[in-house]
Coordinates of C-alpha atoms and ligand atoms in Angstrom, one line a residue:
X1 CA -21.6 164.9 -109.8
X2 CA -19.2 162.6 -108.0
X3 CA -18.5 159.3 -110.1
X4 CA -20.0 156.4 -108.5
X5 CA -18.2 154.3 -106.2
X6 CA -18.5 150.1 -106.5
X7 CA -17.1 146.9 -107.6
X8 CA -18.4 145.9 -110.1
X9 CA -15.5 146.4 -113.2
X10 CA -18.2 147.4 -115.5
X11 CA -18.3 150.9 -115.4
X12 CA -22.0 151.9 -114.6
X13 CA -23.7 155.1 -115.0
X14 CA -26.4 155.8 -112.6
X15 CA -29.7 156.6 -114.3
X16 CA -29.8 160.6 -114.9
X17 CA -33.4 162.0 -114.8
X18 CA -34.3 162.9 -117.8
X19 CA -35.4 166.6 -116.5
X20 CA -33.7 168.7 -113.7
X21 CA -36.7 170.1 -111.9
X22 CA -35.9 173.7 -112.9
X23 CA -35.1 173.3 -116.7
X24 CA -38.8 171.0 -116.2
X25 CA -41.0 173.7 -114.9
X26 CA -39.2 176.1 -116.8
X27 CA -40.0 174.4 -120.3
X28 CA -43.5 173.9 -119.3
X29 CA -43.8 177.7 -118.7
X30 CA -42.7 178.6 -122.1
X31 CA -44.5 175.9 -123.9
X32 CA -47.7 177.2 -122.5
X33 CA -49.3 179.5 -124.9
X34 CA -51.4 181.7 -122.0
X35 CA -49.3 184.2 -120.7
X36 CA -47.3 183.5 -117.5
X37 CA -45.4 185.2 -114.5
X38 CA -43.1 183.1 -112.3
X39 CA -42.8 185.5 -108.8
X40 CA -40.8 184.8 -105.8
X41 CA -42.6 186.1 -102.2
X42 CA -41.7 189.7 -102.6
X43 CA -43.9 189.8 -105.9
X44 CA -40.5 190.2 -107.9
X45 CA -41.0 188.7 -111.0
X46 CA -38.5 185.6 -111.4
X47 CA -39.4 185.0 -115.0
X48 CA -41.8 185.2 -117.9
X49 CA -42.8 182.9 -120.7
X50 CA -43.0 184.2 -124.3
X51 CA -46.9 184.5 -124.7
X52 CA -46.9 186.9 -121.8
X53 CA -44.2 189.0 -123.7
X54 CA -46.0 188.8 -126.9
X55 CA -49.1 189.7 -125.6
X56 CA -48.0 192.7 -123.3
X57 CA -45.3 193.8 -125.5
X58 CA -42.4 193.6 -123.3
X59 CA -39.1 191.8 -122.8
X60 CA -37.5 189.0 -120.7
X61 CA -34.8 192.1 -119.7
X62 CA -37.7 194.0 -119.0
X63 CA -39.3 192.1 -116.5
X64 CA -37.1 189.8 -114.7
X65 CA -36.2 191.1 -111.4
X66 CA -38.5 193.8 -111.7
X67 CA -41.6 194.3 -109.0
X68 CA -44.9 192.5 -110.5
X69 CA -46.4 196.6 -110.1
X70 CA -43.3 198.2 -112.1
X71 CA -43.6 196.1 -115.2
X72 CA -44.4 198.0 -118.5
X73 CA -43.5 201.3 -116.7
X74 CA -46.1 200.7 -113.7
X75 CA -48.9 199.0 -116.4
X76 CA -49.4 196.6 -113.7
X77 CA -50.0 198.3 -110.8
X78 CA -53.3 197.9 -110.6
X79 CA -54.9 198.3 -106.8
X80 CA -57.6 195.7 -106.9
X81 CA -54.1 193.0 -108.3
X82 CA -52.4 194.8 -105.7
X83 CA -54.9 194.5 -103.1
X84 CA -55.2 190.4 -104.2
X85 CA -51.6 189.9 -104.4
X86 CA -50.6 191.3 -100.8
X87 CA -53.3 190.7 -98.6
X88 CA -55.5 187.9 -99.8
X89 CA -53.1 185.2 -101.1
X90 CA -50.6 185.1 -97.8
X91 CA -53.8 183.7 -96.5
X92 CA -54.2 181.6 -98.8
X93 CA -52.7 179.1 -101.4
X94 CA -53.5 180.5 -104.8
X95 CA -56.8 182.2 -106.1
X96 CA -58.9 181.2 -109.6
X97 CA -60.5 183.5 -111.8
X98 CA -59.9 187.2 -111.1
X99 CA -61.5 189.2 -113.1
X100 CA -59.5 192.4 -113.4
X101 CA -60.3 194.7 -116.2
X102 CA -57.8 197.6 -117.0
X103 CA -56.5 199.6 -119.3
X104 CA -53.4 199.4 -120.6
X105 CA -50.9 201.8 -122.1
X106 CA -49.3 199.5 -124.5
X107 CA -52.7 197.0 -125.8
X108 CA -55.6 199.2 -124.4
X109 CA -58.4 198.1 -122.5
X110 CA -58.3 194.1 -121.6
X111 CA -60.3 192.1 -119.6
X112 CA -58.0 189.6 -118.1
X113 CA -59.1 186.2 -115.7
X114 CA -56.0 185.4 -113.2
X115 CA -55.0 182.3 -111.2
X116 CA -52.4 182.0 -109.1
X117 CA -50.8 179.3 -107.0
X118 CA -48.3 179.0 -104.9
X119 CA -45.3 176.6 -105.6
X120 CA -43.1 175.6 -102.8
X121 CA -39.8 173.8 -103.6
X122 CA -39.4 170.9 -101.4
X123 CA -36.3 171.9 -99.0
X124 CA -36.2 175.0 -100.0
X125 CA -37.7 178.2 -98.4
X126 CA -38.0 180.3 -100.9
X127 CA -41.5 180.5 -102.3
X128 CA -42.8 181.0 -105.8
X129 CA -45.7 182.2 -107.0
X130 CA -46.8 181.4 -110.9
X131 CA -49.2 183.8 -111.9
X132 CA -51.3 182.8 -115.1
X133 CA -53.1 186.0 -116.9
X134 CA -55.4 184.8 -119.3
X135 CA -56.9 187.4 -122.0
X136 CA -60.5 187.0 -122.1
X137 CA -61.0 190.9 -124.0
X138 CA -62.6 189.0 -127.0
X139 CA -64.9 186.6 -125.0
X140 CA -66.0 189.1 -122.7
X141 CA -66.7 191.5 -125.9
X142 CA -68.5 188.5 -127.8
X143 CA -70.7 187.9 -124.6
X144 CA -71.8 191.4 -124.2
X145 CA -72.6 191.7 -128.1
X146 CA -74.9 188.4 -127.6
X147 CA -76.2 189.7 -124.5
X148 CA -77.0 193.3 -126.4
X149 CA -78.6 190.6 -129.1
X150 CA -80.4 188.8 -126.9
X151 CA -81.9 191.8 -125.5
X152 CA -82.8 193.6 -128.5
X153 CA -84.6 190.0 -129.8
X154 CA -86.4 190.0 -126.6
X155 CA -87.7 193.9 -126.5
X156 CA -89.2 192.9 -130.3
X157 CA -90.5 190.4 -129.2
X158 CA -92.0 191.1 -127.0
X159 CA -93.1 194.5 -127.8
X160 CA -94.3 193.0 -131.5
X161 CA -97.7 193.8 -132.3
X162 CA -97.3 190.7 -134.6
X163 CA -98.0 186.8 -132.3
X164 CA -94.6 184.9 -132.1
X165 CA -94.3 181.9 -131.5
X166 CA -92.2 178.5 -131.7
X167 CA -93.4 175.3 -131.3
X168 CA -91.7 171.3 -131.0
X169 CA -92.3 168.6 -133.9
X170 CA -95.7 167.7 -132.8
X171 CA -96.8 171.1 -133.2
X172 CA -96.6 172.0 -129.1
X173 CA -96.0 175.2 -128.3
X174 CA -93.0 175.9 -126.6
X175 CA -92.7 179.5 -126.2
X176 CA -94.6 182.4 -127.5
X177 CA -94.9 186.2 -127.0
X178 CA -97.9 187.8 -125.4
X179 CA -99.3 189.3 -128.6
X180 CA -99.9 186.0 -129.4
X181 CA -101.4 184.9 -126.1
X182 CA -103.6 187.5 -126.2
X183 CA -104.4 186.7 -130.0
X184 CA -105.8 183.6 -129.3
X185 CA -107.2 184.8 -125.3
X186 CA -105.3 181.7 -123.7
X187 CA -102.6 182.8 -121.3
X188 CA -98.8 182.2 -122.2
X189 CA -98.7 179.4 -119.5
X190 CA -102.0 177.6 -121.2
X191 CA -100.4 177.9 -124.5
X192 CA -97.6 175.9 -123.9
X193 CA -99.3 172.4 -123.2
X194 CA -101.6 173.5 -127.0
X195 CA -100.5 172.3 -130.1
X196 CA -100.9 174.3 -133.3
X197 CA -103.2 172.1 -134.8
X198 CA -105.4 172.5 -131.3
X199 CA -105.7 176.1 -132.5
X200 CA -106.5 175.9 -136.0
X201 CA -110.1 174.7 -137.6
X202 CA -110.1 170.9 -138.9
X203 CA -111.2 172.2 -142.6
X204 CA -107.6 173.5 -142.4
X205 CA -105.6 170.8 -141.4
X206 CA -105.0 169.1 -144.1
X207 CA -103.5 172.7 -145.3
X208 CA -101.7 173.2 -142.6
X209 CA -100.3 169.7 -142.7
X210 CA -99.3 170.6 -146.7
X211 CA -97.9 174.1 -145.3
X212 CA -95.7 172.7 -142.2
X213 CA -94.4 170.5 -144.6
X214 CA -93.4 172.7 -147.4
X215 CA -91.5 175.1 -144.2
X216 CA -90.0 171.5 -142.9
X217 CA -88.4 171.0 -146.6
X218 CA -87.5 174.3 -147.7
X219 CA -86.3 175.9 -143.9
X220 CA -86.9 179.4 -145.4
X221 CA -89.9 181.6 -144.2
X222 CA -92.9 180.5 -146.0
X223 CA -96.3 182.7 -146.0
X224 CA -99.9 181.2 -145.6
X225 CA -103.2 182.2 -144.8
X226 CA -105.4 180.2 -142.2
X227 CA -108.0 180.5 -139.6
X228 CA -107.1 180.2 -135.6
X229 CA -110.0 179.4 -133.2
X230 CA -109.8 181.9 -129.9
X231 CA -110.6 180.1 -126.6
X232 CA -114.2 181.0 -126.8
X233 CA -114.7 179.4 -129.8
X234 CA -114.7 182.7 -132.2
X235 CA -112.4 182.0 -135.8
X236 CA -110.8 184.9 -137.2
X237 CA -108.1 185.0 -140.2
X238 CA -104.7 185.2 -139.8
X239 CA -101.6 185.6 -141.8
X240 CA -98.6 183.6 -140.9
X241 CA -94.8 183.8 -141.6
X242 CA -93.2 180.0 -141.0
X243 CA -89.5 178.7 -140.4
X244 CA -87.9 175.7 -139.6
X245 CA -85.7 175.5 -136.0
X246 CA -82.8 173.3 -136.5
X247 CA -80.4 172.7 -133.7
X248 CA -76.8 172.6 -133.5
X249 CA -75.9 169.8 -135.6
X250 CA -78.5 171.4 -138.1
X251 CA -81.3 168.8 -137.0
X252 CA -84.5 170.2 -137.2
X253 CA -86.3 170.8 -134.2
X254 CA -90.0 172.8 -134.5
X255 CA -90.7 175.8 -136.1
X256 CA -91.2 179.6 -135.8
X257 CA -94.3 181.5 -136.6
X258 CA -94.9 184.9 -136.8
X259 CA -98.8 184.7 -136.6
X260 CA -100.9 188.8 -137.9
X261 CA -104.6 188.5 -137.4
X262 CA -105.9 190.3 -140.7
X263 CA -109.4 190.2 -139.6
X264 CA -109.5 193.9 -140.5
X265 CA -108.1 193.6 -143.7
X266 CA -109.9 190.9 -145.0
X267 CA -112.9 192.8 -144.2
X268 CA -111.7 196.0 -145.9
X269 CA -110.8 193.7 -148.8
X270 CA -114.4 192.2 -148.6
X271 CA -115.6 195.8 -148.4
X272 CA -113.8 197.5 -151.1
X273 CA -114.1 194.3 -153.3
X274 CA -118.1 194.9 -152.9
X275 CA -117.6 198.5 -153.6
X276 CA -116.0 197.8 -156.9
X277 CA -118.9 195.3 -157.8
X278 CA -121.3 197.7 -156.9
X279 CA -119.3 200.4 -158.6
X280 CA -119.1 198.0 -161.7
X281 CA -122.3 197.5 -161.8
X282 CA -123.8 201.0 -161.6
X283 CA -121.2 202.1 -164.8
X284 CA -122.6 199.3 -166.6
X285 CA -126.2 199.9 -165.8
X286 CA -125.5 204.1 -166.8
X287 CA -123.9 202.7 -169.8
X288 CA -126.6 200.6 -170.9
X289 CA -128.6 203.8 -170.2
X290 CA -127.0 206.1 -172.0
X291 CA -127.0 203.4 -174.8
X292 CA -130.6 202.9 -174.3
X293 CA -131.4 206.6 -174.1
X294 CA -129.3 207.8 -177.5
X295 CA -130.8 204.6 -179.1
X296 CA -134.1 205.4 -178.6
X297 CA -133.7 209.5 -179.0
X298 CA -132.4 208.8 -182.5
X299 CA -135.8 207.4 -183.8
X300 CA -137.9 210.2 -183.0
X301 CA -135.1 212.4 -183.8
X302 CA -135.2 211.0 -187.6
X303 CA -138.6 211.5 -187.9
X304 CA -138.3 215.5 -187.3
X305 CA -135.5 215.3 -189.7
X306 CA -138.2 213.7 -192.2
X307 CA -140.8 215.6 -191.5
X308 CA -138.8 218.7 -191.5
X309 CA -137.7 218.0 -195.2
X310 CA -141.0 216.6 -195.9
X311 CA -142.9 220.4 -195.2
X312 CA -139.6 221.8 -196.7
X313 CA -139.9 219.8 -200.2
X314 CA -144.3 219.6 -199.9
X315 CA -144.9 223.1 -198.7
X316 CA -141.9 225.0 -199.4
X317 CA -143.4 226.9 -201.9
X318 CA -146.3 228.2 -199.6
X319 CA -143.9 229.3 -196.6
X320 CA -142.4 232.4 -196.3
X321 CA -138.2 233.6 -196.5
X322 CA -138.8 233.5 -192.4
X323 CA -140.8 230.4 -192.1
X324 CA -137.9 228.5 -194.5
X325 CA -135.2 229.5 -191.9
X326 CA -137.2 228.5 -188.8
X327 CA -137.3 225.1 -191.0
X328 CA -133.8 225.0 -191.6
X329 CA -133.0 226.3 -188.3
X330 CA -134.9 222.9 -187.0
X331 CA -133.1 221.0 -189.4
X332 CA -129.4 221.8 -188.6
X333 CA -130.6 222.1 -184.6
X334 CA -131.7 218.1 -185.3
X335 CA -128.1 217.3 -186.9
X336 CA -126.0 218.9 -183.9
X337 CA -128.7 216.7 -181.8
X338 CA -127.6 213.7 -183.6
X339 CA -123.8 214.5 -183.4
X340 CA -124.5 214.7 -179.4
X341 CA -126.3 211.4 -179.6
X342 CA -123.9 209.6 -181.1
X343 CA -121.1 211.2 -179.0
X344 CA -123.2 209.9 -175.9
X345 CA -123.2 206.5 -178.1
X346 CA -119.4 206.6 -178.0
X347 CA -119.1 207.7 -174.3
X348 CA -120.8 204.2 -173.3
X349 CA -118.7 202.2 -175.7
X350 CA -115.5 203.3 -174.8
X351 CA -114.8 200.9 -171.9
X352 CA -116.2 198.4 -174.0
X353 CA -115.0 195.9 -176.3
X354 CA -111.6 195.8 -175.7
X355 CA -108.8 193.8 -174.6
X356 CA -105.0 194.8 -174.5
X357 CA -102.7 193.5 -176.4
X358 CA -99.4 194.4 -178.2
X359 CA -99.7 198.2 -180.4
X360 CA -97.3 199.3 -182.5
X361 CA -97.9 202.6 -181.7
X362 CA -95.7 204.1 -184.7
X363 CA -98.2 203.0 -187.8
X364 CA -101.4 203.7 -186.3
X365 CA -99.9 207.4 -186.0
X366 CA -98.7 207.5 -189.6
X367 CA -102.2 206.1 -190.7
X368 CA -104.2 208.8 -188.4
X369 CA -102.1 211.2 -189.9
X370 CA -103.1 209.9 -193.5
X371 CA -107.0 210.1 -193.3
X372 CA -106.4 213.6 -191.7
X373 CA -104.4 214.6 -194.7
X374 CA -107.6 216.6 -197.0
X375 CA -107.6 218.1 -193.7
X376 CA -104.2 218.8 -192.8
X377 CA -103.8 220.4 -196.0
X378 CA -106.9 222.4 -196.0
X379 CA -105.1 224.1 -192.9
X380 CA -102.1 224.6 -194.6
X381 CA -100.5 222.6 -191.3
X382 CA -97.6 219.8 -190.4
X383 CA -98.4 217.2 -188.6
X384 CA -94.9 215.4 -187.5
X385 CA -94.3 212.1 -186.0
X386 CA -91.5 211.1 -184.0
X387 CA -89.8 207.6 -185.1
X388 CA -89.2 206.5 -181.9
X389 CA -92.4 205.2 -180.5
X390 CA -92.9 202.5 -177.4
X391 CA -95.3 199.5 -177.9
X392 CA -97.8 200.0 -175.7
X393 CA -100.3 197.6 -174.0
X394 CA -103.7 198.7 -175.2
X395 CA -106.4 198.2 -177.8
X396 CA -105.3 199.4 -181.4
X397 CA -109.0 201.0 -182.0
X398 CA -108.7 202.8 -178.9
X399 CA -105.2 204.5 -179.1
X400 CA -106.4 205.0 -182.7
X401 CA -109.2 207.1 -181.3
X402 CA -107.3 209.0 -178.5
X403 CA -104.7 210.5 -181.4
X404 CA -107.6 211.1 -183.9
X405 CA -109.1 213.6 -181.3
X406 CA -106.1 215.3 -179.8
X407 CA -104.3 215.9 -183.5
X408 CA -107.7 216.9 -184.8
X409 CA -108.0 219.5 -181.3
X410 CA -104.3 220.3 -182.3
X411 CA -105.3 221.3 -185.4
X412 CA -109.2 222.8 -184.7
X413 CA -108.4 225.3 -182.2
X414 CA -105.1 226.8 -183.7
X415 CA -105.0 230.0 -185.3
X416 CA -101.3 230.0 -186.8
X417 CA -100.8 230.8 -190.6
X418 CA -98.7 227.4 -189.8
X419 CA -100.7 225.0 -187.5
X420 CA -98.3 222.4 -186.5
X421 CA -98.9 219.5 -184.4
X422 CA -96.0 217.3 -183.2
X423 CA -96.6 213.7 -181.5
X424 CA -93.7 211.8 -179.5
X425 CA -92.5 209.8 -176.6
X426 CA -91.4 211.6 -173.6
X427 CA -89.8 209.0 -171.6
X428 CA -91.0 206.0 -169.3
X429 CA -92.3 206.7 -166.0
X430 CA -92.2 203.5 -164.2
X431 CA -94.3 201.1 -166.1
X432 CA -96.1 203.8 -168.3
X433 CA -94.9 205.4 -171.3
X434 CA -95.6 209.0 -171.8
X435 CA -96.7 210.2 -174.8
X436 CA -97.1 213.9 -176.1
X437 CA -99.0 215.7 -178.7
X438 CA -97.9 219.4 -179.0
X439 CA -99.3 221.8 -181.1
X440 CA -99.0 225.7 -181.6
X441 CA -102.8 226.7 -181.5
X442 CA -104.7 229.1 -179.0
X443 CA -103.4 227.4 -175.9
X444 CA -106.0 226.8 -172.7
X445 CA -105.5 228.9 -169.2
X446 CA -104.6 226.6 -166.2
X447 CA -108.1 227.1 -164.5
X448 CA -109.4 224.6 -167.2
X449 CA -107.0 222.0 -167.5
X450 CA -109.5 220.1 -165.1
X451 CA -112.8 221.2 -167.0
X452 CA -112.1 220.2 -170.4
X453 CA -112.3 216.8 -169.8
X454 CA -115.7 216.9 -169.0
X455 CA -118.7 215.5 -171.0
X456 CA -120.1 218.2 -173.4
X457 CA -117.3 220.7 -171.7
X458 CA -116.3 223.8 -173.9
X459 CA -114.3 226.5 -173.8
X460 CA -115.6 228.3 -177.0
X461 CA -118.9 228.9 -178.4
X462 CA -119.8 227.1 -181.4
X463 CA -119.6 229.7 -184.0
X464 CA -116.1 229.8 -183.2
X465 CA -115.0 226.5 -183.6
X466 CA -117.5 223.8 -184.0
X467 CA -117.8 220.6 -181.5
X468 CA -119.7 219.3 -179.1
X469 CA -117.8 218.8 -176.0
X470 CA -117.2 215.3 -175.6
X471 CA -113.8 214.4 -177.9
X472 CA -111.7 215.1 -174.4
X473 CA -114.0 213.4 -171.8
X474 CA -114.4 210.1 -174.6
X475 CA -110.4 210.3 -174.8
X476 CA -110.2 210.6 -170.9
X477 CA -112.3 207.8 -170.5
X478 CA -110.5 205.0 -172.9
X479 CA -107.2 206.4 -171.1
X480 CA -108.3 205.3 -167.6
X481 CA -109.5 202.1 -169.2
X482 CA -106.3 201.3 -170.4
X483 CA -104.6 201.6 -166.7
X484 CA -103.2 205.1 -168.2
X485 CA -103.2 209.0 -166.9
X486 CA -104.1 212.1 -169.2
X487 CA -103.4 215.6 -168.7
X488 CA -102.7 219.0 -170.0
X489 CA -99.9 221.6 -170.0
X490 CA -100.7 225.0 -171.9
X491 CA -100.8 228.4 -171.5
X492 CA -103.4 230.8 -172.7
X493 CA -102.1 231.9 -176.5
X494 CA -99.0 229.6 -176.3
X495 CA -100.3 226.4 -177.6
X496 CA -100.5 223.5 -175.5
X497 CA -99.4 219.7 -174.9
X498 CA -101.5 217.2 -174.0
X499 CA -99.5 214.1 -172.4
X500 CA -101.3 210.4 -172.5
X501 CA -99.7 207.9 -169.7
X502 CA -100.3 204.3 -171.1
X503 CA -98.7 201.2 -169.8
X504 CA -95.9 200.0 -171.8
X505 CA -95.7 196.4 -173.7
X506 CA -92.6 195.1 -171.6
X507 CA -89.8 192.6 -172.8
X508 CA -91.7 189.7 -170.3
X509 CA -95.2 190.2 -171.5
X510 CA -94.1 189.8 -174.7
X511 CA -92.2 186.5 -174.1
X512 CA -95.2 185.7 -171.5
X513 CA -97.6 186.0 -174.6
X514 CA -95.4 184.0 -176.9
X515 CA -95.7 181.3 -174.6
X516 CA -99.1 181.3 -174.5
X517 CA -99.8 181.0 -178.2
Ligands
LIG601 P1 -114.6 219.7 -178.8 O1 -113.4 219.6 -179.6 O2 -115.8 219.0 -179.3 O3 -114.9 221.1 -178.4 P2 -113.2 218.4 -176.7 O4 -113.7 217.6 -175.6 O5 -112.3 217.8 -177.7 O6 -114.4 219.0 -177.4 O7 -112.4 219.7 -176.1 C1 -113.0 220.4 -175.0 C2 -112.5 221.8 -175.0 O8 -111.2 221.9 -174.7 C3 -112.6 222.5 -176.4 O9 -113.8 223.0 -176.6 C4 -111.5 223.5 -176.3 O10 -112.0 224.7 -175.7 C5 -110.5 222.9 -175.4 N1 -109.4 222.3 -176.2 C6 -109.2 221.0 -176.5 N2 -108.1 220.8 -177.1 C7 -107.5 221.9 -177.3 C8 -106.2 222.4 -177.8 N3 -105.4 221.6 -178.4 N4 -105.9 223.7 -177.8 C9 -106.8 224.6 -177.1 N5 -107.9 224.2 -176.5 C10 -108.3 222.9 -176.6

């Protein structure tokens, strides 16, 4: 630049812009972090800033000079840029946001938004063209994964069976689904000018009030059971899940509700809940029978067994070797009719009486297996214990009375020089504990596994092993009272093991029960 001419002695330097116009523009391109093309008129590409290289993998070398199309080994030569570039923009100065999606060799599929304007140098005639190429890949992804969203939330919703709903701080409805519409036989567009409240019985509001509250605190889904009113004035029950709405800034702003109409299954409830009273009642009133009946068959019953000894002790003497065994014929006939009575007696006790609590199961085994000992021994059998027993929640009578009857079966219908009986614990099954008692007697074929349980059910006749029939169905019975199962696995001649379910004492009811004493 040509010193400046004056007179001035001082020497003075005429202010320099701070920019030249080039070095400008071109330090704006390459601060600018979307990629950018500079092109002159014949789409050759002038230059390129360093987002554009970054992001399409290529160099400056590459590019400059090069045809916007050739770039990247053709990459860009894509017909609908093409079609933009050469006949739409000499018409025009610049275009904004076009969309052109393609897929690239070097960085795959993109979505990309371009503007372009025109620059014209003042003075000059040559014409640039700045091209700006902005990656929207991710945006256009994120918008399709919330449209996708949005339209699964809206095919549930509106395909729930379940009413949805939402409504504003004073309980107005602002949107709901049309299971809930037709819940409630209002249309969607009535619904919206209703307020919750409208739809509810008073005797609930104050409730509902509590409930909203509680979901206004917490913000988590809260359950509840109400009453809605329909249009036509019918009340029916309803279950409802509750939520709080906030908005952006995490201010709350109404409240979700997914609103089930259990009318059915309060009335199943209602139904089966009567059943089980009716059902309670009838077992109670055939106990008390039964109790009634052996009661009052044991008094008439004694008097046969009196007289019976009375004509045997008075008139012995004057009867004949026949008529003495008709008598005592009578007389053990009226003891087995006792021993059924007072089976019957135990039948209609054994859901009586009882309350579970905490059993050791362990020394009630060990003191089973004591009383039985004249008999054990008389058998020349074992009888073996396993240490490790559960605590079981029961009554200590009861399981007292379910081991007495299967160790004495164990024993009673075994024909081994050895009888041996062996009582464990198989294992948990969810909250049960199974228990075993094994022995190596006659066995029992599969087709009466069911039967034996029976009252008065037998398998043998009397002469060959003495009973009555009701140890099994008496031990079934204080089983199921308990909460537990019972059943049988044998084989005809290969002994058998009976396996008693009964639910197990756990670690909480223990501490639950400590805390209540
Ligand atoms: P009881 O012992 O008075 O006969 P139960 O109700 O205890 O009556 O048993 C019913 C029937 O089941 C028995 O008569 C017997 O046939 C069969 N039974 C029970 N326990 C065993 C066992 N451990 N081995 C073989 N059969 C058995």
């Amino acid at each position: 630049m040509p010193r400046p001419q004056g007179t001035s002695t001082k020497l003075e330097r005429p202010p320099r812009p701070l920019w030249n116009g080039h070095s400008y523009a071109h330090a704006i391109v390459q601060t600018v972090r979307q990629p950018l093309l500079v092109l002159d008129r014949r789409l050759r590409v002038k230059s390129t800033n360093r987002a554009f290289c970054e992001t399409f993998r290529a160099s400056p070398e590459e590019t400059v000079g090069r045809l916007v199309y050739e770039l990247g080994n053709g990459q860009w030569d894509i017909p609908k840029l093409r079609q933009f570039l050469e006949e739409i923009l000499p018409h025009g100065g610049g275009f904004e946001d076009f969309e052109v999606e393609h897929d690239f060799p070097t960085v795959g599929r993109k979505t990309m938004l371009l503007n372009a304007r025109r620059l014209r140098q003042d003075g000059a005639r040559a014409e640039l063209l700045l091209l700006a190429v902005e990656d929207i890949t991710e945006r256009k992804q994120a918008e399709e994964a919330l449209r996708e969203s949005e339209e699964r939330f809206r095919t549930l919703y509106e395909s729930s069976l379940d009413g949805i709903a939402a409504a504003d701080l004073d309980g107005y409805i602002m949107e709901c689904n049309q299971a809930y519409a037709e819940m409630l036989g209002y249309t969607r567009e009535e619904l919206r000018g209703i307020r919750f409240q409208d739809l509810t019985p008073s005797k609930w509001h104050a409730l509902n009030a509590d409930f909203v509250r509680l979901v206004m605190d917490q913000g988590y889904p809260n359950v509840f059971e109400k009453e809605y009113v329909k249009r036509d004035g019918a009340v029916f029950p309803i279950s409802l899940r509750s939520w709080r709405i906030n908005d952006k800034a995490g201010k709350p702003v109404g409240i979700w509700s997914i609103v089930r109409d259990i009318t059915e299954r309060k009335r199943a409830e209602e139904d089966l809940r009567e059943l089980k009273d009716a059902l309670e009642g009838r077992v109670a009133e055939l106990d008390a029978f039964a109790y009634s009946v052996s009661h009052d068959l044991k008094e008439p019953l004694r008097a046969i067994e009196a007289f019976g000894s009375f004509v045997l002790e008075d008139y012995g003497d004057r009867l004949d070797e026949q008529g003495r065994e008709y008598l005592a014929r009578l007389a053990a006939a009226s003891v087995r009719m006792q021993r059924l009575i007072d089976d019957l007696l135990a039948l209609s006790r054994a859901s009586r009486h009882s309350r579970p609590s905490r059993v050791d199961i362990g020394p009630i085994l060990r003191e089973v297996v004591e009383w039985m000992r004249p008999q054990i021994e008389g058998r020349s059998a074992t009888v073996e214990v396993e240490e490790r027993l559960p605590d079981v929640a029961a009554d200590s009578t009861q399981v007292e009375q379910i081991f007495r009857n299967l160790i004495g079966n164990g024993l009673k219908f075994n024909q081994s020089e050895r009888p041996h009986v062996r009582v464990g614990f198989k294992g948990k099954e969810g909250r049960m504990g199974v228990l075993y008692v094994q022995d190596n007697g006659i066995g029992i074929e599969p087709q009466y596994h069911e039967r034996i349980f029976g009252m008065f059910q037998r398998l043998h006749r009397r002469e060959e092993y003495d009973g009555t029939g009701a140890g099994l169905a008496i031990v079934k019975r204080v089983v199921e009272y308990l909460g537990g199962r019972i059943w049988v696995e044998s084989e005809a001649g290969a002994g058998s093991t009976f396996f008693v379910a009964l639910p197990l004492w756990t670690k909480d009811a223990v501490s639950q029960k400590r805390e209540a004493a």
